[in-house]
XYZ file of C-alpha atoms in Angstrom:
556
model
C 34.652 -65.802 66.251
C 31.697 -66.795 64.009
C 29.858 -63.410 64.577
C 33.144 -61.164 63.980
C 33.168 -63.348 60.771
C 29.168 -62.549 59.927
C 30.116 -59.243 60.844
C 33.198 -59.084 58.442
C 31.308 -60.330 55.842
C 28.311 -57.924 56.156
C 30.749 -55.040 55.700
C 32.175 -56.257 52.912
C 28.602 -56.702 50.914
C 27.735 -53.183 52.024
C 30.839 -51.300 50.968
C 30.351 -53.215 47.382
C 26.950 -51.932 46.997
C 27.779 -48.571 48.173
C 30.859 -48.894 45.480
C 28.203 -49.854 42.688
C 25.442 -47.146 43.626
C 28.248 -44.789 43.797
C 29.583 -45.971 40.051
C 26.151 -45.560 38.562
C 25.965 -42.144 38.838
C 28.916 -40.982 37.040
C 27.885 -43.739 33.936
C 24.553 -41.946 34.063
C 25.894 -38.429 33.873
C 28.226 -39.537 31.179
C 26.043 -40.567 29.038
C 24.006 -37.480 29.095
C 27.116 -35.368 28.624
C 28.040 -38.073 26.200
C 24.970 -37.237 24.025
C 25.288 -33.242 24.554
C 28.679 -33.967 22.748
C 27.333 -35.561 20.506
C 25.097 -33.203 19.868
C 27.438 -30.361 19.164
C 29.627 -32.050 17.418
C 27.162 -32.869 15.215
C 25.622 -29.494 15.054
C 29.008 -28.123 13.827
C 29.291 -30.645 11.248
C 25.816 -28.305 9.494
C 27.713 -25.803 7.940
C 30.266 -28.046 5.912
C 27.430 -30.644 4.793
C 25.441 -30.161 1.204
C 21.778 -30.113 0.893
C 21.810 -33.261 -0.354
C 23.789 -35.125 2.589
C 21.793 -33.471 4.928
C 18.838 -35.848 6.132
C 21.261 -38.348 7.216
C 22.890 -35.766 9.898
C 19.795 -34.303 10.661
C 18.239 -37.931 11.562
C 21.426 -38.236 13.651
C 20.873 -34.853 15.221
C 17.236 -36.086 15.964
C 18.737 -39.475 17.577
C 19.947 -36.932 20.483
C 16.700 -36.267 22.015
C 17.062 -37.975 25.365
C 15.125 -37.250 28.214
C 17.685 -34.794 29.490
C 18.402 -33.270 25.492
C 15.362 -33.266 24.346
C 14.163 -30.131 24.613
C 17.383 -28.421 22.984
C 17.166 -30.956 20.078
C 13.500 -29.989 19.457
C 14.323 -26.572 19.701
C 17.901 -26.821 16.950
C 15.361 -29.014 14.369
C 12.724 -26.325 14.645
C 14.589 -23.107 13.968
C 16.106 -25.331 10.564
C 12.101 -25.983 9.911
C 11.436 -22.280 9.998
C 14.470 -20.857 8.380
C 16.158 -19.474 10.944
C 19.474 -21.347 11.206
C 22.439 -19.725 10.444
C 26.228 -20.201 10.924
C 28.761 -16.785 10.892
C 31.147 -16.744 7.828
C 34.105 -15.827 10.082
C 34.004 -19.046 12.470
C 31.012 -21.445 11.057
C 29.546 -20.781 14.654
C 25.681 -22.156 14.349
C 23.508 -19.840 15.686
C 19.938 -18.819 15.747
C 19.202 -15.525 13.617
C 16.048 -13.177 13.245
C 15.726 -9.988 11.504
C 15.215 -6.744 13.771
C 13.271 -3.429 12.849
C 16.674 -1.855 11.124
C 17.048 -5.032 8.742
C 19.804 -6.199 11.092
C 20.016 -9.952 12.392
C 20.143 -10.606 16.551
C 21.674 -13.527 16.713
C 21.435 -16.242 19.741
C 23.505 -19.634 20.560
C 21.845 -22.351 19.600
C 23.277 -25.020 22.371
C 24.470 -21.810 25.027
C 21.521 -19.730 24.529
C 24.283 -16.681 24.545
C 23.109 -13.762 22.813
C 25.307 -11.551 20.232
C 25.608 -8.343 19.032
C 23.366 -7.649 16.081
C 25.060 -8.164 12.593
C 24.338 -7.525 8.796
C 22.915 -10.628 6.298
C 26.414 -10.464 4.883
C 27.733 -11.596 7.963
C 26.062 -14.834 8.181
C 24.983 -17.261 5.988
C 21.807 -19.739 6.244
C 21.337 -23.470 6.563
C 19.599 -23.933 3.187
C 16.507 -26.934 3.478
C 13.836 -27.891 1.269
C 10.750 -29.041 1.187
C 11.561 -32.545 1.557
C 13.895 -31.977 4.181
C 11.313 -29.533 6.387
C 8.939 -32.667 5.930
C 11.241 -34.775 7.011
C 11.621 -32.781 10.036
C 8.145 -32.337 11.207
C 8.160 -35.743 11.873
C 11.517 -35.975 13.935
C 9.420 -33.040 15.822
C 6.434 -35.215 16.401
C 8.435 -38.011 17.438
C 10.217 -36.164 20.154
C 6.403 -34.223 21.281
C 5.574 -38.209 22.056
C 7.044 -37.975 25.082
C 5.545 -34.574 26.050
C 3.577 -33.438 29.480
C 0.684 -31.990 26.769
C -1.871 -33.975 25.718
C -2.862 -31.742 23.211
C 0.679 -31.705 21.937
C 1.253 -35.695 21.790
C -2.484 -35.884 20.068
C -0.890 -33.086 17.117
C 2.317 -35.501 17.103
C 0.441 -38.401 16.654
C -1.256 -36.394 13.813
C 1.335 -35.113 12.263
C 3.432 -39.128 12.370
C 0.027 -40.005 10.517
C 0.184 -37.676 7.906
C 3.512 -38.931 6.616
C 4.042 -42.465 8.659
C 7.767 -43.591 8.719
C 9.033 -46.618 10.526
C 10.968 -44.951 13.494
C 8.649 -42.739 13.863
C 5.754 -46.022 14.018
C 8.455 -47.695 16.838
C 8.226 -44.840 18.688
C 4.600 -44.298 18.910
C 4.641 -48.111 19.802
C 7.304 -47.322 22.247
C 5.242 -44.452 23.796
C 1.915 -46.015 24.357
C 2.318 -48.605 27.409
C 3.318 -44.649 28.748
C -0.213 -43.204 27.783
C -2.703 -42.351 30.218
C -5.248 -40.019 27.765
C -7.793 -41.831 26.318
C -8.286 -39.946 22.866
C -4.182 -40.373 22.807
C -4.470 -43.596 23.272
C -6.655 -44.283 20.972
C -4.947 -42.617 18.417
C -2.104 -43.835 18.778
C -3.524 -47.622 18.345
C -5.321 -46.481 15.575
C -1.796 -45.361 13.623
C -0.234 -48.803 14.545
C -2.964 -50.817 13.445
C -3.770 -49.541 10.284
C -0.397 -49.332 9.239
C -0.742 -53.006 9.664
C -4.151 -52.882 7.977
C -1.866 -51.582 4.769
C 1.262 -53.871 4.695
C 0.385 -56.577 7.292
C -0.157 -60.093 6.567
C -3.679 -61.377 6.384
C -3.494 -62.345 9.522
C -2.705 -59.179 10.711
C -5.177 -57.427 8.739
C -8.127 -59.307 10.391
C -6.798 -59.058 13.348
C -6.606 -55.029 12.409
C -9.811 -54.693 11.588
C -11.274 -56.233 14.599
C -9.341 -53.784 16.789
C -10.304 -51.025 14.510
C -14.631 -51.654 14.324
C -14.782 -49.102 17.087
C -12.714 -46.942 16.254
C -14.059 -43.605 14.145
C -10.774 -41.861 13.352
C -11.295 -40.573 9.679
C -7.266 -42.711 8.784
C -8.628 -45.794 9.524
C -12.643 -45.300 7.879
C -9.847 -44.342 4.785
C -7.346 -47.031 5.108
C -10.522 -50.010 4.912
C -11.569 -48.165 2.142
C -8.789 -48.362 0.221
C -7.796 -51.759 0.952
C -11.460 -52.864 -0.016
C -10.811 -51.152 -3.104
C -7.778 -52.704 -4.101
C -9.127 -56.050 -4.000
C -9.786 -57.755 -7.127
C -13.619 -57.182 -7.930
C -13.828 -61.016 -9.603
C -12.010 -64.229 -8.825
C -11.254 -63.310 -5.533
C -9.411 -66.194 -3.210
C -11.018 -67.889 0.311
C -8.506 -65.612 1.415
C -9.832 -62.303 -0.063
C -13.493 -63.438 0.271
C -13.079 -63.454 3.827
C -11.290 -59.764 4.039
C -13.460 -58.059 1.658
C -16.747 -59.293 3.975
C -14.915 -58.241 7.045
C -14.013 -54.913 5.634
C -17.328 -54.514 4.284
C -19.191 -55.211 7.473
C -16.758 -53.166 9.482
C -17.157 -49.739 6.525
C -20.970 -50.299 7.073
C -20.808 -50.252 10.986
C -18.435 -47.770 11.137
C -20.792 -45.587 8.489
C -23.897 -45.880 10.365
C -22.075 -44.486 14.056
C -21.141 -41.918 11.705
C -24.091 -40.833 10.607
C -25.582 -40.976 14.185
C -23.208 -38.530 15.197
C -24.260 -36.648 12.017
C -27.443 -36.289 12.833
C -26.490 -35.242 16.496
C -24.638 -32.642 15.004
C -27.640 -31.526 12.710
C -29.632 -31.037 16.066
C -27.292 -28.901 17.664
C -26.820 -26.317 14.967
C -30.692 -26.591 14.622
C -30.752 -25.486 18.729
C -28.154 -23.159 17.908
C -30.020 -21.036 15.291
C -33.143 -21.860 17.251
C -31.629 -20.420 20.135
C -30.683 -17.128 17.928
C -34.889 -17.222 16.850
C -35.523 -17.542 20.537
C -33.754 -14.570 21.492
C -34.818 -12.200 18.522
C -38.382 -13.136 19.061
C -39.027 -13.349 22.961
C -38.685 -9.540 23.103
C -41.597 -9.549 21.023
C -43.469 -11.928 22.289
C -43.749 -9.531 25.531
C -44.734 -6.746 23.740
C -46.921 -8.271 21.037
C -48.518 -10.077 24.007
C -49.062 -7.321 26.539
C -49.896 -4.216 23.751
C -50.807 -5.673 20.625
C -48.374 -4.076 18.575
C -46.606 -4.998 15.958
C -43.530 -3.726 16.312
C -41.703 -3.470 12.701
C -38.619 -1.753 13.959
C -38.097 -4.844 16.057
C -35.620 -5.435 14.179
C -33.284 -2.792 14.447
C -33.302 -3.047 17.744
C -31.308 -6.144 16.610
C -29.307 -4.354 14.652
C -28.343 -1.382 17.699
C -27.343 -4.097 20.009
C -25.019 -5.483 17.361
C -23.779 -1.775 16.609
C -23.262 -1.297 20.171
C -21.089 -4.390 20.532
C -19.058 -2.738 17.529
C -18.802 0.390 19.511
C -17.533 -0.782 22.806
C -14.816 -3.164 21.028
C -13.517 0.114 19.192
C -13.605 2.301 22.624
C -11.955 -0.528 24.440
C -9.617 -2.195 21.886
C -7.696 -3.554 24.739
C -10.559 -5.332 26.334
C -11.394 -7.630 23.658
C -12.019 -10.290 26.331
C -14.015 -8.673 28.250
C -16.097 -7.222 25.276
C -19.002 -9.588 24.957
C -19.541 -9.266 28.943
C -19.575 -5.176 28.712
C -21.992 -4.937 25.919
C -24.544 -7.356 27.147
C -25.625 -4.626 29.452
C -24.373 -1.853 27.173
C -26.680 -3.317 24.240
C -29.640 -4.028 26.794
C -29.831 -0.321 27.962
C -29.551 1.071 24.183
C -32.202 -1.023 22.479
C -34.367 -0.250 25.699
C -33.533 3.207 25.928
C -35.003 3.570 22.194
C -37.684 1.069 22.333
C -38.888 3.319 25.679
C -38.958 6.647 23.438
C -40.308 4.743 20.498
C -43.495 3.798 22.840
C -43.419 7.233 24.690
C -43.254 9.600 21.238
C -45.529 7.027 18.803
C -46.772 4.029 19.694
C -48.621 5.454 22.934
C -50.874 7.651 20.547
C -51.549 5.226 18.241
C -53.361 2.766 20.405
C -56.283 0.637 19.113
C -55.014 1.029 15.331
C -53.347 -1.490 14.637
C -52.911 -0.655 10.963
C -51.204 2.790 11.863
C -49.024 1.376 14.624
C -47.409 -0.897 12.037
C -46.659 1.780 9.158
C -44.915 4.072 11.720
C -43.221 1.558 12.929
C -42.321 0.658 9.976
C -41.343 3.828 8.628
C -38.897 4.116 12.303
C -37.267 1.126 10.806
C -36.437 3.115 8.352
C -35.012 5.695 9.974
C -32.833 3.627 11.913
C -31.325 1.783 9.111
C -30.582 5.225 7.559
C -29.322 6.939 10.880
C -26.911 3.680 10.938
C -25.854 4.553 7.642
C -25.125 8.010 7.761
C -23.031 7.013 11.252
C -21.576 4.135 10.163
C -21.578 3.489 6.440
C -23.065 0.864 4.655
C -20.313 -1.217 4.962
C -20.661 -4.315 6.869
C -18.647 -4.194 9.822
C -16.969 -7.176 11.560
C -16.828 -7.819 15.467
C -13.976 -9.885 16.889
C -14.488 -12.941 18.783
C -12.992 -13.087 22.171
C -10.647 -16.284 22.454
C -12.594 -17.997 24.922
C -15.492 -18.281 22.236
C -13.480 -19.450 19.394
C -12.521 -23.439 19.067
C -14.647 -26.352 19.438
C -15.229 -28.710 22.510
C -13.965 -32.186 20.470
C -16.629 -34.759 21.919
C -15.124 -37.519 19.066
C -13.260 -37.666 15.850
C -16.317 -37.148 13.606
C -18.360 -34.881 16.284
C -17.677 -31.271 17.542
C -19.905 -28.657 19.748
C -18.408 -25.368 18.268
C -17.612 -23.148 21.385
C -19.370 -19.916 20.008
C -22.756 -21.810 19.445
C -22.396 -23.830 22.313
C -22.282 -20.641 24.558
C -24.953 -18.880 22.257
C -27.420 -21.746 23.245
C -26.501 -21.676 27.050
C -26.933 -18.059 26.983
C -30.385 -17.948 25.231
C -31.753 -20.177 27.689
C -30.011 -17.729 30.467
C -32.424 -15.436 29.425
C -35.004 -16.866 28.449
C -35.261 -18.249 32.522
C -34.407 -15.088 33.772
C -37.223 -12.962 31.531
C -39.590 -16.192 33.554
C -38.884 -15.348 36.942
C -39.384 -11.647 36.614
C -42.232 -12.335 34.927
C -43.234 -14.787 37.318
C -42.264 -13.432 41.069
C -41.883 -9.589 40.796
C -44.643 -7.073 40.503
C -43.595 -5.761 37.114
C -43.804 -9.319 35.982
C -47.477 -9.194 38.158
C -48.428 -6.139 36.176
C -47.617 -7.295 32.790
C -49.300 -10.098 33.136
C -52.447 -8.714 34.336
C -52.528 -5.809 31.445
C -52.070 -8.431 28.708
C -54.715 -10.971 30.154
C -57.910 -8.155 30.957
C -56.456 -4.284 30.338
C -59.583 -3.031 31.600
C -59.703 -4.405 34.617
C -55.693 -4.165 35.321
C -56.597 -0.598 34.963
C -59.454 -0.659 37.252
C -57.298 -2.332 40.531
C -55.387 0.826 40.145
C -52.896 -0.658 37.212
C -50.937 2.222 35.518
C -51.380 0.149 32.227
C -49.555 3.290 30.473
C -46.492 2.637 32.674
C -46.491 -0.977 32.022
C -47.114 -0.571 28.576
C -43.657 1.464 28.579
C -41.695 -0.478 30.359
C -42.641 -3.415 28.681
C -41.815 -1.981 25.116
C -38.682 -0.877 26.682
C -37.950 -4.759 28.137
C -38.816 -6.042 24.662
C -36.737 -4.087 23.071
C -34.005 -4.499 25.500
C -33.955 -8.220 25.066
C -33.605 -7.741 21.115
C -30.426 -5.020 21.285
C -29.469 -8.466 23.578
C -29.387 -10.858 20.484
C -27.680 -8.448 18.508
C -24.789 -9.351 20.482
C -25.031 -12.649 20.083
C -26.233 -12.062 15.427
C -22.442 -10.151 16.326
C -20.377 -13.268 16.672
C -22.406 -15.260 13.924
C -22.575 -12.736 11.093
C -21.255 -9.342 10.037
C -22.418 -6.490 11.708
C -24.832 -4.317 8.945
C -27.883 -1.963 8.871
C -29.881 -4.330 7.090
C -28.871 -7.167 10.028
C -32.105 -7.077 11.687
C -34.493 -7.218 9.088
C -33.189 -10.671 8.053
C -34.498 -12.427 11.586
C -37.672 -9.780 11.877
C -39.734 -12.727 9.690
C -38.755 -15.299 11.551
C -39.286 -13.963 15.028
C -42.883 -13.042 13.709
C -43.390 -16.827 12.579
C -41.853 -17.922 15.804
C -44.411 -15.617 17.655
C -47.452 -17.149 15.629
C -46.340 -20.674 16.246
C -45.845 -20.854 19.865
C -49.103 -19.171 20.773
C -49.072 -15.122 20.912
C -47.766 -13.783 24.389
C -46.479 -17.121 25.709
C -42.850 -17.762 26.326
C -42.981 -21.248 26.657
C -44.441 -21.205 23.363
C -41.580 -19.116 22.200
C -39.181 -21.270 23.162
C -40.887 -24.411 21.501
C -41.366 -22.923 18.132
C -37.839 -20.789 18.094
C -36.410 -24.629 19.176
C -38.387 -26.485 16.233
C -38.281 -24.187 13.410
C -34.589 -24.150 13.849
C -33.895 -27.610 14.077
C -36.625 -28.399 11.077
C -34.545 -25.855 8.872
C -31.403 -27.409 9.396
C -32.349 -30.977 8.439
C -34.239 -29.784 5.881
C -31.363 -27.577 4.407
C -28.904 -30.111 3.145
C -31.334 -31.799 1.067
C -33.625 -28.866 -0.518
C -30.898 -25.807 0.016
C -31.498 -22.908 2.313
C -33.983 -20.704 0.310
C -36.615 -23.791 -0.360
C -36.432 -24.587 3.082
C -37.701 -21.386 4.330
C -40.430 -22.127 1.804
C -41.480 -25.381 3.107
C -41.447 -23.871 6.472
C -43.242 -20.924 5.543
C -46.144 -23.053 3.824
C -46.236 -25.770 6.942
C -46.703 -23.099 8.896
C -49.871 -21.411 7.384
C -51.139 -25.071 7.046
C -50.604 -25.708 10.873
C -51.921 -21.830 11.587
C -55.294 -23.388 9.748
C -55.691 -25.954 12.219
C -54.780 -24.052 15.497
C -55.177 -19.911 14.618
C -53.543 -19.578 18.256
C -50.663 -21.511 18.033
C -49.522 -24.281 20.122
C -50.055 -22.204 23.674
C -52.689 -20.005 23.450
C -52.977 -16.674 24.871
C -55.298 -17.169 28.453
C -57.697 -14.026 29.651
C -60.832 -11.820 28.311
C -58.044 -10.211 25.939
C -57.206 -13.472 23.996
C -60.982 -13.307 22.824
């Protein structure tokens, strides 16, 4: 009898908890049809409500965004951002309009996503906004991104609810971050709570705000202590104000100096940037300055052609713009060489042992190139687009960036500059060129074809430099006079790092960079060259050969 009871009684429990689990799911599904009711009947409601009763029903439309809602509430608040909701005169039906091609509107529900048959302006008639109101709106639109699957797009909501802080939109970010999981979210978010305390809290809560905040280099809160140190009274302070304006002022001073550590990191890689440009213009000729002797004053052009080239291949493939950079690499490599080859072959080759004559032709090929461009070309300046995966910045903190097109310049440089080591290093061109430019004589004597290498070598030079015109392509506009702005700098590189020596190169392309970018925001561009220039004919005194000199019978 007792276990037919227990039994009983067990049944009884579980058909009660079925009952409940089975009730919750009709409450739940209520409530979200509950709110999509809500939300048209609100939506109607647009049409017969003034400008100036408007925020409250918007706020109310905002309110909707629910887990389940929140997408179509984003989507209603953003077409009334950007002007593009409209109700039809006949019906007040809300609806989404955009002009076609023959000045007609398409028109789309708003809440059914049901498309209509195109219509004339007379037809329909716009929600009018403001500017207040559209403000107003970008931050109901951040505080529904808070709950997004995008970091990128909670970090811009976070930015935008700092912009213009409000107090629902505060609760929410509140609300949102026991939810976060990314860091530099996080941390914004924190940031926004606690310095809106830092402006209105108690003084409590503003020391305890500034102790969370010491760390923290988000340019809001470096603003907010600021201010608030400002505001205090500058004599007869209280204990109270004593004790907040030390805090502060500690804090500012911290905060300052991590600043300006991450200034000066930023100052070093824009000096390895443009040292990585030097590096690339003057490596090319290093090689042949090293091997031949020459000085090559058309060096620069060959700049210049790779950069042209780039142009080129972006206007024969306009649909490739991607894929641009990657095509003229090669493309640039082979036209530069190509030229430098028949510059060697029809000139330089007869001019050997003159030094004096081998620069004035080359000089005068310059010349010709930078006219040839211009009868081609123009004069004009020409512009080269940047693929999307070089544009942007790689965000490393609030204060410090690593811009994506200099970042890959660098990386690229030293691609290179390895590469031009290990055929220099382990083939038998690399063999040969390094035997001609150490004892000629004797290269030629073990059956060397020093002519050949000569050739090719001009050719790989020159190669290299059509190379960095690729890379001048994405940093400046694309001219004939591009090359001879880096041909004096890859000749001072060449002198400093020792003639013929790419390690050299790569020290003094590295150096002279980085010393022209500290020295440029405190003497200006144009006096920094100078003080450059004049350190290095004062080093040049001391060591004639540069910081690697040239080994072999030929460095003599």
């Amino acid at each position: 009898m007792m276990r037919l009871m227990f039994l009983l009684i067990s049944c009884l429990i579980s058909w009660q908890t079925l009952a409940n689990s089975q009730a919750i799911t009709p409450d739940a599904a209520s409530a979200i049809n509950d709110k999509s009711t809500v939300l048209t009947t609100l939506v109607q409601k647009l049409p017969k409500t003034s400008l100036r009763k408007l925020p409250p029903l918007v706020k109310e439309i905002a309110k909707t965004a629910t887990d389940a809602n929140a997408e179509k509430t984003r989507d209603i608040l953003q077409y009334m951002m950007d002007g593009e909701l409209y109700y039809l005169k006949a019906d007040k039906h809300i609806v989404r309009a955009i002009m076609t091609d023959d000045k007609q509107y398409a028109l789309t529900d708003i809440l059914t996503n049901k498309t209509f048959d195109p219509v004339k302006k007379s037809k329909i008639k716009k929600i009018k906004t403001n500017n207040r109101l559209r403000g107003t709106i970008r931050g109901y639109l951040a505080q529904i991104d808070l709950t997004s699957n995008s970091a990128d797009t909670r970090m811009a909501a976070v930015k935008q609810i700092l912009s213009k802080p409000s107090t629902d939109a505060l609760a929410a970010i509140a609300v949102s971050i026991p939810k976060e999981k990314d860091e530099d979210v996080l941390d914004l978010m924190k940031a926004a709570l606690y310095t809106e305390q830092l402006n209105n809290g108690t003084y409590e809560e503003k020391l305890a705000a500034i102790t969370e905040l010491e760390n923290s280099l988000q340019p809001v809160v470096l603003n907010a202590m600021t201010q608030l140190l400002n505001s205090l009274p500058a004599t007869g302070k209280t204990t109270e104000q004593k004790t907040l304006a030390a805090k502060l002022t500690k804090t500012i001073n911290a905060i300052d100096d991590r600043r300006d550590i991450f200034g000066y990191l930023e100052t070093v890689f824009f000096g390895l940037s443009l040292g990585s440009v030097f590096l690339l213009a003057a490596i090319g000729l290093t090689i042949t300055f090293g091997v031949m002797g020459v000085i090559n004053m058309a060096h620069g052009e060959m700049i210049m052609l790779g950069a042209y080239t780039t142009y080129v291949i972006q206007l024969a493939f306009p649909h490739l713009i991607e894929y641009s950079l990657l095509i003229a690499v090669p493309a640039a490599f082979l036209v530069s060489g190509i030229v430098g080859i028949l510059i060697e072959r029809l000139v330089i080759r007869h001019l050997k042992g003159r030094p004096l004559e081998t620069l004035l032709a080359t000089f005068g090929i310059s010349l010709i190139l930078q006219q040839l461009v211009r009868t081609v070309f123009s004069p004009l300046n020409r512009q080269v687009q940047a693929p999307e995966w070089m544009t942007g910045s790689l965000q490393i903190n609030p204060v410090f960036a690593l811009t994506y097109n200099r970042l890959y310049i660098l990386l690229f440089s030293l691609m290179v500059f390895f590469a031009l080591m290990m055929i220099l290093k382990k083939t038998s061109l690399g063999l040969h060129v390094r035997a001609v430019s150490q004892d000629r004589e004797m290269a030629r004597a073990l059956s060397v074809k020093s002519d050949w290498v000569d050739a090719i070598t001009f050719g790989l030079g020159s190669g290299v430099a059509g190379i960095a015109g690729v890379v001048l392509s994405q940093l400046t506009n694309v001219g004939p006079n591009l090359g001879q702005a880096y041909i004096i700098d890859s000749f001072l590189v060449v002198v400093f790092g020792g003639v013929g020596n790419l390690w050299g190169t790569l020290v003094a392309a590295m150096s002279l960079g980085t010393i022209n970018k500290f020295l440029e925001p405190v003497t200006g561009s144009v006096l920094a060259n100078i003080i450059v220039l004049v350190g290095l004919v004062l080093f040049i005194q001391k060591r004639p050969k540069g910081l690697f000199p040239q080994k072999g019978r030929s460095a003599d």
